[in-house]
PDB file of C-alpha atoms in Angstrom:
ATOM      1  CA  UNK A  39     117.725 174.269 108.875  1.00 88.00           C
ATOM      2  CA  UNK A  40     118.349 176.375 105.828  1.00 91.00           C
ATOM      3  CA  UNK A  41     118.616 179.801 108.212  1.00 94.00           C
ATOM      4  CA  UNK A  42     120.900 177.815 110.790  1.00 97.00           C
ATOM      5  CA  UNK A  43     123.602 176.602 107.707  1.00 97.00           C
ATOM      6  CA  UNK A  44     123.156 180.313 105.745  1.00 97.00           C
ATOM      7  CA  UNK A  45     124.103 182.011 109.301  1.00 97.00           C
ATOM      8  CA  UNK A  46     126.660 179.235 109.976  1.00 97.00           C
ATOM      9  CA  UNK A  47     128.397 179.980 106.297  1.00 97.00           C
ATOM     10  CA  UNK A  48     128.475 183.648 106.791  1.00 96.00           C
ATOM     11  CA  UNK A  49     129.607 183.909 110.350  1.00 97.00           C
ATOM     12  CA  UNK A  50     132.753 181.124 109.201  1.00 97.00           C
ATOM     13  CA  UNK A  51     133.208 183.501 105.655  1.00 96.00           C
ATOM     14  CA  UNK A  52     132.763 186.536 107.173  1.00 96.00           C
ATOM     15  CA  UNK A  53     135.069 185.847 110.471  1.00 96.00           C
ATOM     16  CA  UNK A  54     136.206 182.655 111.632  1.00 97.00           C
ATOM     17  CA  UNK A  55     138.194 181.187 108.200  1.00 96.00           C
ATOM     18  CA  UNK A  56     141.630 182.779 108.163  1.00 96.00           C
ATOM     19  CA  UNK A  57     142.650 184.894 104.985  1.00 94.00           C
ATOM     20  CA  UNK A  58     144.069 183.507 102.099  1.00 92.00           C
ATOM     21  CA  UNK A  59     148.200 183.885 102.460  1.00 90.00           C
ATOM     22  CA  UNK A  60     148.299 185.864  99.222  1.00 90.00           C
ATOM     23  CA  UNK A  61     145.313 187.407  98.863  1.00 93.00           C
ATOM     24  CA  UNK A  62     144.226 188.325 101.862  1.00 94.00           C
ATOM     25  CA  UNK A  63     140.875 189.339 103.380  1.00 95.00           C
ATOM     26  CA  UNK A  64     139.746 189.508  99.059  1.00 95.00           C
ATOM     27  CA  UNK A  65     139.789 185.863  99.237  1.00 94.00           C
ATOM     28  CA  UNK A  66     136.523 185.942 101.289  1.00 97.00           C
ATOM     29  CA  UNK A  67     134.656 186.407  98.156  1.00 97.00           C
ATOM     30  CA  UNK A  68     135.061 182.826  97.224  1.00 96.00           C
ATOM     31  CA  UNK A  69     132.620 182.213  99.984  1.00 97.00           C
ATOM     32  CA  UNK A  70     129.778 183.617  97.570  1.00 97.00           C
ATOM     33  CA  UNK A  71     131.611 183.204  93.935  1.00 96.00           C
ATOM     34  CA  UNK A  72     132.110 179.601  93.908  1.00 95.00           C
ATOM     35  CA  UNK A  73     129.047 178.405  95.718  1.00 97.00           C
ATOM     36  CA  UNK A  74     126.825 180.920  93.401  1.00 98.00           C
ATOM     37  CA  UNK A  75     128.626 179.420  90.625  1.00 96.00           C
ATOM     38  CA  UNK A  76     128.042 175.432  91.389  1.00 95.00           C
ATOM     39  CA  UNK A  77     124.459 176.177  91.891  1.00 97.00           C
ATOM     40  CA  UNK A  78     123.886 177.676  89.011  1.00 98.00           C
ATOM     41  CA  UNK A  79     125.184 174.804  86.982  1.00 97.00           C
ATOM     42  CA  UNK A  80     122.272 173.431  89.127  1.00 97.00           C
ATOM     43  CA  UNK A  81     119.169 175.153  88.379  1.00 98.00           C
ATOM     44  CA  UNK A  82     120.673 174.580  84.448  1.00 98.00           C
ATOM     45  CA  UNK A  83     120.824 170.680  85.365  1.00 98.00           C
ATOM     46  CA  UNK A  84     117.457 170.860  86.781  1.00 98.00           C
ATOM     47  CA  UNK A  85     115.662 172.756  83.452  1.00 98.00           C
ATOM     48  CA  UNK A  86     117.689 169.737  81.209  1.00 98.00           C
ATOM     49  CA  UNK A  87     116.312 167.279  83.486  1.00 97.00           C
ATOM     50  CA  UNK A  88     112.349 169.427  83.523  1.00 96.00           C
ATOM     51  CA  UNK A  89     112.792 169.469  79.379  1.00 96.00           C
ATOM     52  CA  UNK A  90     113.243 165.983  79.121  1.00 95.00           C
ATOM     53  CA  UNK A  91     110.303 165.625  81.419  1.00 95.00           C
ATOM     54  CA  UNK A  92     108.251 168.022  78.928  1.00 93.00           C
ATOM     55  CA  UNK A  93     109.423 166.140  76.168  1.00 93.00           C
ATOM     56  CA  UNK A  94     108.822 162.621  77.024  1.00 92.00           C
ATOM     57  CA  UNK A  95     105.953 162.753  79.386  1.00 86.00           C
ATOM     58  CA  UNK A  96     104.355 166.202  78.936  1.00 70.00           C
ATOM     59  CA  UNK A  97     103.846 166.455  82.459  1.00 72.00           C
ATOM     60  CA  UNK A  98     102.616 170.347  82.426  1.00 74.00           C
ATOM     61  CA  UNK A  99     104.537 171.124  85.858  1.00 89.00           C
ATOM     62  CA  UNK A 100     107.948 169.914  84.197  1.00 93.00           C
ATOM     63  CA  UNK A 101     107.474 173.295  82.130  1.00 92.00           C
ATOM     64  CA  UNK A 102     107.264 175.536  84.922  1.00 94.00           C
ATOM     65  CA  UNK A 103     110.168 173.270  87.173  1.00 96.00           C
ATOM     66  CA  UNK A 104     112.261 174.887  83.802  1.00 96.00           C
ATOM     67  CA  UNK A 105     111.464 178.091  83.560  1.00 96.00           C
ATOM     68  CA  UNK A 106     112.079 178.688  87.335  1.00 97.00           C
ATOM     69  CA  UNK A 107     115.219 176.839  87.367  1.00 98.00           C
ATOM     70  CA  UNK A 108     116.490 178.658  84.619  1.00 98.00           C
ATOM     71  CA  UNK A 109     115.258 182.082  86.407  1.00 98.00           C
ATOM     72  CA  UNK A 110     117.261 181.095  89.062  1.00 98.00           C
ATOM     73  CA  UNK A 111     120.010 179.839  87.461  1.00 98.00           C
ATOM     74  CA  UNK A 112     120.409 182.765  85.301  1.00 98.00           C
ATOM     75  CA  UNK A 113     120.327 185.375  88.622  1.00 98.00           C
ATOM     76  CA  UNK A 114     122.930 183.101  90.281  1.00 98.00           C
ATOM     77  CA  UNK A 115     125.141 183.416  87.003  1.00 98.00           C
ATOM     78  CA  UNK A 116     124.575 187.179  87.311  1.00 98.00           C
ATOM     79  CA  UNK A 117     125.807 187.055  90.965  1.00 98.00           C
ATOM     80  CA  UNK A 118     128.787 184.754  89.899  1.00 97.00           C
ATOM     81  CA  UNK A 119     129.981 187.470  87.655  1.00 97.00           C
ATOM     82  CA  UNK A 120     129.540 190.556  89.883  1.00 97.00           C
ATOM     83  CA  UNK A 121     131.389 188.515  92.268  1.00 97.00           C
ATOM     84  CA  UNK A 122     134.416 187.780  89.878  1.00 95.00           C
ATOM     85  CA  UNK A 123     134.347 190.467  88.918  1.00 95.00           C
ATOM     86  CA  UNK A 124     134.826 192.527  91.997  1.00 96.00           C
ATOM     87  CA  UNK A 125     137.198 189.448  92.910  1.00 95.00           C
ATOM     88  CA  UNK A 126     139.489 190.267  89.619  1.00 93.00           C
ATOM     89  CA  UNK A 127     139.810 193.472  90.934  1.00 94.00           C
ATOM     90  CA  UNK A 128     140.961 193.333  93.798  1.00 94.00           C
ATOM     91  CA  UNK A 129     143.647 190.585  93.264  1.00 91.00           C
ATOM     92  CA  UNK A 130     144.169 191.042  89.584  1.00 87.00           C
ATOM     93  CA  UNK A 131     143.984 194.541  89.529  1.00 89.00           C
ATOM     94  CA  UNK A 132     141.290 194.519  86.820  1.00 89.00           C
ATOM     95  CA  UNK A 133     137.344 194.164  86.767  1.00 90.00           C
ATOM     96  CA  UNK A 134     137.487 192.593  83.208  1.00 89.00           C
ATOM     97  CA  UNK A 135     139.220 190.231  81.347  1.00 88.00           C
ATOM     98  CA  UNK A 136     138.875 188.582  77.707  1.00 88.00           C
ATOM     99  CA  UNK A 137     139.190 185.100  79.707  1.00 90.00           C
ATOM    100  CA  UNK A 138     137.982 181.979  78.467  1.00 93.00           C
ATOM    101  CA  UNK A 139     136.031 181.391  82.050  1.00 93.00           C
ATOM    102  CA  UNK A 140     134.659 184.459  82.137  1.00 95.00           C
ATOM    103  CA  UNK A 141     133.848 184.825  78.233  1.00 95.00           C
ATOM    104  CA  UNK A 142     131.663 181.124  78.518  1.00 96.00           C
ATOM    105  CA  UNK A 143     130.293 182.304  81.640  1.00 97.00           C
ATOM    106  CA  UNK A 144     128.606 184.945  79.774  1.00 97.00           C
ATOM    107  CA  UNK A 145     127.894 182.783  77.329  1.00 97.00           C
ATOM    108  CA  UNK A 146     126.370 180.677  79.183  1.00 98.00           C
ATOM    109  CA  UNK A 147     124.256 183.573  80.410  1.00 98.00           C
ATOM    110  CA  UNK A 148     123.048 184.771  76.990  1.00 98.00           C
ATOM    111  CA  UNK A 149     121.604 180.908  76.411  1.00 98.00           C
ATOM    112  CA  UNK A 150     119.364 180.639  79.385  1.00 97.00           C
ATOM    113  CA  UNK A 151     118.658 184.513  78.601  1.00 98.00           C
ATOM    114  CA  UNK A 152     117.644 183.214  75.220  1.00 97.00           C
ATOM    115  CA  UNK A 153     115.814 180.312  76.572  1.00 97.00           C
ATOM    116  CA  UNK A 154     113.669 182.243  78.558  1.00 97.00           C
ATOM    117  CA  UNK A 155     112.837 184.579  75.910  1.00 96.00           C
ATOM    118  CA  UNK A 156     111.673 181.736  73.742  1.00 95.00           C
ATOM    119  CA  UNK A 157     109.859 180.274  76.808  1.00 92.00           C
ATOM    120  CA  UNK A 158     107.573 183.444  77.381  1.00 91.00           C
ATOM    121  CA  UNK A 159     107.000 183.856  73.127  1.00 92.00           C
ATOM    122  CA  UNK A 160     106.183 180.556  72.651  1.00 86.00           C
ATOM    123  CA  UNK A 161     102.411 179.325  72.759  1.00 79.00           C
ATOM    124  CA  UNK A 162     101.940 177.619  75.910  1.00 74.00           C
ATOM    125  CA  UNK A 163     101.007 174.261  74.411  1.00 73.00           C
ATOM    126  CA  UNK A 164     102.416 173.542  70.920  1.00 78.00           C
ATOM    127  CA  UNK A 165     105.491 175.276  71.722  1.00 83.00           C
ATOM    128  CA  UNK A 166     106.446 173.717  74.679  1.00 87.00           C
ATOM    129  CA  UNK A 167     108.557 171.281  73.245  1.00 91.00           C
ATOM    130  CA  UNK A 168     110.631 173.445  71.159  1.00 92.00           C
ATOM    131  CA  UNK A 169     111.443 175.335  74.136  1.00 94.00           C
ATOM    132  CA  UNK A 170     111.950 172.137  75.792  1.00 95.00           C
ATOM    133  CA  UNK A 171     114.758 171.103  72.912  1.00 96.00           C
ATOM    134  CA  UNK A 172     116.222 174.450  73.662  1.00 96.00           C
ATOM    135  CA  UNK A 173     116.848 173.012  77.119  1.00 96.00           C
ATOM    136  CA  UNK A 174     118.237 170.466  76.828  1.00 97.00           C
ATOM    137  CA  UNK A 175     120.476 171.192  74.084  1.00 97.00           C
ATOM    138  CA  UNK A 176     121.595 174.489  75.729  1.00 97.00           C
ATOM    139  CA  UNK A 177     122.884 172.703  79.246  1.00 98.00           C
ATOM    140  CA  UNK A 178     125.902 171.636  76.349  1.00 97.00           C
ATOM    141  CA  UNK A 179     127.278 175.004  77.718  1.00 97.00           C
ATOM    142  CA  UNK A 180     127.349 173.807  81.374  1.00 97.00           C
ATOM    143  CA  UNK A 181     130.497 171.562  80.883  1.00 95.00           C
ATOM    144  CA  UNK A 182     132.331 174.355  78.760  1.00 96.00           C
ATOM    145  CA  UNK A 183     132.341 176.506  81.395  1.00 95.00           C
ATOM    146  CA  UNK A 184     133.289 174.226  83.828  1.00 92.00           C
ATOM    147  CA  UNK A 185     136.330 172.882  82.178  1.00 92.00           C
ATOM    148  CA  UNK A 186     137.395 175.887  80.345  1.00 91.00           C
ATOM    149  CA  UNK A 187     140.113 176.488  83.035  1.00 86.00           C
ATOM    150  CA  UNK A 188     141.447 172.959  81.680  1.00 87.00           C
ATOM    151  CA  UNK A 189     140.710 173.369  77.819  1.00 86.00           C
ATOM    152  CA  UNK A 190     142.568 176.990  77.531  1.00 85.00           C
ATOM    153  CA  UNK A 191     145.009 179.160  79.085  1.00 83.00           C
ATOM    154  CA  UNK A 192     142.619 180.953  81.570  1.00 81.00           C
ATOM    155  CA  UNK A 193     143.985 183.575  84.461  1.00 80.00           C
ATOM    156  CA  UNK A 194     141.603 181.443  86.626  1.00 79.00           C
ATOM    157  CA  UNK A 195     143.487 178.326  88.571  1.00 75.00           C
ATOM    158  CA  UNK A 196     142.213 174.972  87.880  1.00 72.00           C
ATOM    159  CA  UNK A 197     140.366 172.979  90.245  1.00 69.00           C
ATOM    160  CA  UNK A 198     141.267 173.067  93.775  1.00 65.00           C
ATOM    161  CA  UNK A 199     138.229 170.776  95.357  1.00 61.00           C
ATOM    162  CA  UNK A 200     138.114 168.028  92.445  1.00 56.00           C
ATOM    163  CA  UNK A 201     141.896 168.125  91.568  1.00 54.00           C
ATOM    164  CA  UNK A 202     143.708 165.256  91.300  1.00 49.00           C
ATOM    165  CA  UNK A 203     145.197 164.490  95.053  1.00 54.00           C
ATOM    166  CA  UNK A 204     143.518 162.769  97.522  1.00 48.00           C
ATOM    167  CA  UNK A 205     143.558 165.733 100.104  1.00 59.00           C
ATOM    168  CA  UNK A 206     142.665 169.422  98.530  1.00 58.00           C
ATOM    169  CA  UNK A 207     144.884 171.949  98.596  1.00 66.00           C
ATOM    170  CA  UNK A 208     142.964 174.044 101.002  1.00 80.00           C
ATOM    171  CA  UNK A 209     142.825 174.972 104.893  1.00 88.00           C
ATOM    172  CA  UNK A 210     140.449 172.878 106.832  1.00 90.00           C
ATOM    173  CA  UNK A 211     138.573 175.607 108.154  1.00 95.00           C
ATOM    174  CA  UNK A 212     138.176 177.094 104.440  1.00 95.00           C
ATOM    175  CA  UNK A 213     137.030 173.956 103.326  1.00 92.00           C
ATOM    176  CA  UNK A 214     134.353 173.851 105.956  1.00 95.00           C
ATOM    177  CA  UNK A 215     132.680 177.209 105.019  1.00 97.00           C
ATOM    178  CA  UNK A 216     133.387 176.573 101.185  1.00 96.00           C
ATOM    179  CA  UNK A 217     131.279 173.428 102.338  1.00 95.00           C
ATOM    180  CA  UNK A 218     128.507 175.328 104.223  1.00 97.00           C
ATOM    181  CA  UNK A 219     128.082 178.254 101.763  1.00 98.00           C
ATOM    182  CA  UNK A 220     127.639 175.767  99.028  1.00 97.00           C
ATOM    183  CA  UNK A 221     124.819 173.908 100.834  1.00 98.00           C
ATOM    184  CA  UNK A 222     123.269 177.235 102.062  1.00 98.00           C
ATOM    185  CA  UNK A 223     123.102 178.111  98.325  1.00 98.00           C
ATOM    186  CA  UNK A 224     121.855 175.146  97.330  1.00 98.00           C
ATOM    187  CA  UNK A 225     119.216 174.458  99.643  1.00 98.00           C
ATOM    188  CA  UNK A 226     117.943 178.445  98.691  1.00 97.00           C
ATOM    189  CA  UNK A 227     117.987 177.782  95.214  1.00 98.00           C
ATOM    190  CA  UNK A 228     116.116 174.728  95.643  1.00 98.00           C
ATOM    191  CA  UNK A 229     113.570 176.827  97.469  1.00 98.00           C
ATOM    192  CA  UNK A 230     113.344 179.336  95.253  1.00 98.00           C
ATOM    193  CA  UNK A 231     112.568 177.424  92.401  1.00 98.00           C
ATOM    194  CA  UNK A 232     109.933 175.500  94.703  1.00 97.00           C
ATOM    195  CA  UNK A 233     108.392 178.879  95.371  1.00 97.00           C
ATOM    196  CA  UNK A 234     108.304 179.683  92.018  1.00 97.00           C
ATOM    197  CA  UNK A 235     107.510 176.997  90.702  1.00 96.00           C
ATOM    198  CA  UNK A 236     104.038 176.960  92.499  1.00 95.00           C
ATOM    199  CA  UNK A 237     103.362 180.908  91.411  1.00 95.00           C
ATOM    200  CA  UNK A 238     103.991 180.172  87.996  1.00 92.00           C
ATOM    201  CA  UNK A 239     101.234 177.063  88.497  1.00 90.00           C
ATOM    202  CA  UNK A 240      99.057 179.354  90.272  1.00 89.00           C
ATOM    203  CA  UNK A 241      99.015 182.201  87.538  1.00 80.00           C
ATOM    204  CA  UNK A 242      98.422 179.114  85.088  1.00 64.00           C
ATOM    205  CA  UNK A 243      94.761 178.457  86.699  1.00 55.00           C
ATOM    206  CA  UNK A 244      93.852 181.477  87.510  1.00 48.00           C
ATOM    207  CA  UNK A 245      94.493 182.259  83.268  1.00 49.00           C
ATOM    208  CA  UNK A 246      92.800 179.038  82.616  1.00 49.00           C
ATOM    209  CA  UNK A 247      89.608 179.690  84.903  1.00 48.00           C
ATOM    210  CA  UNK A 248      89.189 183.078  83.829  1.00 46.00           C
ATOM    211  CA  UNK A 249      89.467 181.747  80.189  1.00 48.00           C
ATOM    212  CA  UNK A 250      86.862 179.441  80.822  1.00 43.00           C
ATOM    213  CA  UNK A 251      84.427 182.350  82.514  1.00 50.00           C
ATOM    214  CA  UNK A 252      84.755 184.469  79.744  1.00 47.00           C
ATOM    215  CA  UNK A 253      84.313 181.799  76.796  1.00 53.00           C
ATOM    216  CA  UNK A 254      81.196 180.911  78.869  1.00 50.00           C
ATOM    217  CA  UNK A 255      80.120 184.558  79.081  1.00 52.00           C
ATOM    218  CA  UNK A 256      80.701 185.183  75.633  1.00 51.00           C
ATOM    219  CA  UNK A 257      78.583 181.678  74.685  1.00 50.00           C
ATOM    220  CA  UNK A 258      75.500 183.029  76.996  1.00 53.00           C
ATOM    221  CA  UNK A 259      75.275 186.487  75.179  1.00 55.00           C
ATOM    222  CA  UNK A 260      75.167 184.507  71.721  1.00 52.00           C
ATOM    223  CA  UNK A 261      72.614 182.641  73.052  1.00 51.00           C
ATOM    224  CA  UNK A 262      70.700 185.345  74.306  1.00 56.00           C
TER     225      UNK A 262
END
């Protein structure tokens, strides 16, 4: 299913949609930009929701459900600025601009960089819930970027999708791939953290048991 709707997005991106009036054939990139952006604010969503679950039921797999979220998340916020980037450049003329979307993306970038710092320092056990305040206090970045395009003058347009008429702004065969590439994202993400998820619980026993052989080695040769 996943393959058939990835194959399905990129055929319609890559070929079928028609280019954008104005920018032309650059337009395209929109097809990965937006989509890697919405799921990003995903895999944050998911490490706020895995915190809380840390913090109010100290489930031990809610702590790994975070950290791979906010793996992924963070790589899809690196792909949603290489993408703007290259995006800026060819329609802007420029690969960089002190913009208020762009500025709290990075931003937003530094504070899952930061959380996953703390998340690999921090003892596995009595600092799990610091880390996990750090989560959830950090997804307060989320909504900035979102709405920056409506809080400050931004060179980005506001929302085209979610804005206020009843029928978007937007070809119906555009709207279809924008559609597809966002659920081909999505359901990739979700994988990804699934898969990661599980190593991360994997390397967790395999510590734990070889912890317990050597504590047990070490107790036979005092006994000896």
């Amino acid at each position: 299913m996943t393959t058939v709707v990835a194959l399905t997005a990129l055929l319609f991106g890559a070929f079928i949609a028609p280019p954008d009036v104005v920018q032309g054939n650059a337009q395209r990139l929109m097809y990965l930009h937006v989509p890697a952006a919405w799921t990003a604010y995903l895999g944050f969503l998911i490490v706020l929701l895995a915190s809380l679950g840390v913090l109010f039921t100290r489930f031990r797999r809610s702590s790994d459900v975070a950290r791979a979220a906010a793996e992924v998340g963070l790589a899809l916020t690196a792909l949603t600025l290489a993408t703007g980037s290259l995006w800026g450049g060819l329609t802007w003329g420029t690969w960089w601009a002190w913009d208020a979307r762009v500025l709290s993306t990075v931003a937003m970038g530094l504070v899952y960089t930061i959380y996953l710092a703390a998340r690999s320092l921090a003892d596995e056990e009595r600092g799990a819930p610091g880390v996990a305040v750090l989560g959830v206090i950090g997804f307060a970045i989320v909504p900035v970027v979102h709405f920056s395009v409506l809080w400050w003058r931004t060179l980005h347009q506001p929302p085209t999708i979610l804005a206020p008429q009843l029928n978007p702004p937007m070809d119906a065969t555009m709207l279809f791939t924008l559609g597809a590439a966002v659920l081909a994202f999505t359901m990739l993400a979700l994988m990804a953290i699934a898969l990661r998820t599980r190593g991360l619980a994997e390397g967790s026993v395999d510590v734990n048991q070889h912890s317990a052989l050597h504590r047990g080695s070490t107790s036979e040769r005092a006994l000896q």
